Amino acid sequence: MTLSTGGCDVDEELSWIREWFLRDQLSDGGLNCDPGTNLNSRRNSIVSSLPPLETLLRFTRPNYTKAEARFLDEGA
């Protein structure tokens, strides 16, 4: 939301971000910004999980790929 509020078109200016979110999703459906978490933990952080989910839901194109739809479903 911060990026969008500042005038950033997420799909246009940060096209790489979708793949980044999908790659770092943990087995419990969330994300964690702690370095190395994906290798050593299955615990997500609500603070790390909500912004990516909000970004895909509110500020990107609505025609999700199967992987993006799975990311949203597992993160819910």
mmCIF file of C-alpha atoms in Angstrom:
data_model
loop_
_atom_site.group_PDB
_atom_site.id
_atom_site.type_symbol
_atom_site.label_atom_id
_atom_site.label_comp_id
_atom_site.label_asym_id
_atom_site.label_seq_id
_atom_site.Cartn_x
_atom_site.Cartn_y
_atom_site.Cartn_z
ATOM 1 C CA MET A 1 0.000 0.000 0.000
ATOM 2 C CA THR A 2 2.885 2.336 0.732
ATOM 3 C CA LEU A 3 4.198 1.955 -2.809
ATOM 4 C CA SER A 4 0.798 2.540 -4.367
ATOM 5 C CA THR A 5 0.136 5.566 -2.172
ATOM 6 C CA GLY A 6 3.433 6.987 -3.408
ATOM 7 C CA GLY A 7 2.319 6.579 -7.020
ATOM 8 C CA CYS A 8 4.067 3.290 -7.830
ATOM 9 C CA ASP A 9 2.363 1.066 -10.399
ATOM 10 C CA VAL A 10 3.338 -2.260 -8.846
ATOM 11 C CA ASP A 11 2.776 -4.347 -11.993
ATOM 12 C CA GLU A 12 4.687 -1.897 -14.173
ATOM 13 C CA GLU A 13 7.574 -0.864 -11.937
ATOM 14 C CA LEU A 14 8.018 -4.004 -9.833
ATOM 15 C CA SER A 15 7.101 -6.798 -12.224
ATOM 16 C CA TRP A 16 9.564 -9.137 -10.454
ATOM 17 C CA ILE A 17 7.742 -8.900 -7.127
ATOM 18 C CA ARG A 18 5.083 -11.523 -7.891
ATOM 19 C CA GLU A 19 7.663 -14.265 -8.438
ATOM 20 C CA TRP A 20 9.555 -13.166 -5.336
ATOM 21 C CA PHE A 21 6.434 -13.520 -3.169
ATOM 22 C CA LEU A 22 5.648 -16.952 -4.584
ATOM 23 C CA ARG A 23 9.193 -18.208 -4.115
ATOM 24 C CA ASP A 24 9.394 -17.244 -0.442
ATOM 25 C CA GLN A 25 6.025 -18.534 0.789
ATOM 26 C CA LEU A 26 6.434 -20.893 3.739
ATOM 27 C CA SER A 27 4.678 -24.237 4.132
ATOM 28 C CA ASP A 28 2.078 -22.662 6.467
ATOM 29 C CA GLY A 29 1.072 -20.225 3.703
ATOM 30 C CA GLY A 30 2.700 -17.112 5.141
ATOM 31 C CA LEU A 31 6.015 -15.351 4.722
ATOM 32 C CA ASN A 32 8.792 -14.321 7.082
ATOM 33 C CA CYS A 33 11.316 -11.551 6.431
ATOM 34 C CA ASP A 34 13.915 -13.097 8.758
ATOM 35 C CA PRO A 35 16.909 -14.142 6.601
ATOM 36 C CA GLY A 36 17.227 -17.904 6.278
ATOM 37 C CA THR A 37 13.745 -18.595 7.625
ATOM 38 C CA ASN A 38 12.709 -20.443 4.511
ATOM 39 C CA LEU A 39 15.501 -22.927 5.101
ATOM 40 C CA ASN A 40 15.093 -23.440 8.842
ATOM 41 C CA SER A 41 11.550 -22.679 9.972
ATOM 42 C CA ARG A 42 7.919 -23.216 9.147
ATOM 43 C CA ARG A 43 6.679 -20.222 11.156
ATOM 44 C CA ASN A 44 5.444 -17.160 9.357
ATOM 45 C CA SER A 45 5.206 -13.577 10.520
ATOM 46 C CA ILE A 46 1.874 -11.764 10.186
ATOM 47 C CA VAL A 47 3.824 -8.553 9.586
ATOM 48 C CA SER A 48 5.679 -10.196 6.691
ATOM 49 C CA SER A 49 2.644 -12.025 5.308
ATOM 50 C CA LEU A 50 -0.052 -9.370 5.026
ATOM 51 C CA PRO A 51 1.668 -6.821 2.734
ATOM 52 C CA PRO A 52 2.399 -9.335 -0.063
ATOM 53 C CA LEU A 53 -1.130 -10.736 0.124
ATOM 54 C CA GLU A 54 -2.595 -7.222 0.050
ATOM 55 C CA THR A 55 -0.342 -6.301 -2.855
ATOM 56 C CA LEU A 56 -1.555 -9.173 -5.009
ATOM 57 C CA LEU A 57 -5.187 -8.619 -4.051
ATOM 58 C CA ARG A 58 -5.394 -4.850 -4.353
ATOM 59 C CA PHE A 59 -2.614 -3.442 -6.492
ATOM 60 C CA THR A 60 -1.868 -5.886 -9.297
ATOM 61 C CA ARG A 61 -3.719 -7.192 -12.317
ATOM 62 C CA PRO A 62 -6.647 -9.453 -11.383
ATOM 63 C CA ASN A 63 -5.938 -12.290 -13.826
ATOM 64 C CA TYR A 64 -3.906 -14.453 -11.446
ATOM 65 C CA THR A 65 -1.863 -17.424 -12.568
ATOM 66 C CA LYS A 66 -2.538 -20.786 -10.897
ATOM 67 C CA ALA A 67 0.547 -20.247 -8.728
ATOM 68 C CA GLU A 68 -0.659 -16.797 -7.650
ATOM 69 C CA ALA A 69 -4.150 -18.104 -6.846
ATOM 70 C CA ARG A 70 -2.563 -20.889 -4.765
ATOM 71 C CA PHE A 71 -0.367 -18.295 -2.996
ATOM 72 C CA LEU A 72 -3.472 -16.285 -2.065
ATOM 73 C CA ASP A 73 -5.460 -19.358 -1.007
ATOM 74 C CA GLU A 74 -2.649 -20.736 1.153
ATOM 75 C CA GLY A 75 -2.000 -17.328 2.684
ATOM 76 C CA ALA A 76 -5.637 -16.823 3.669
#
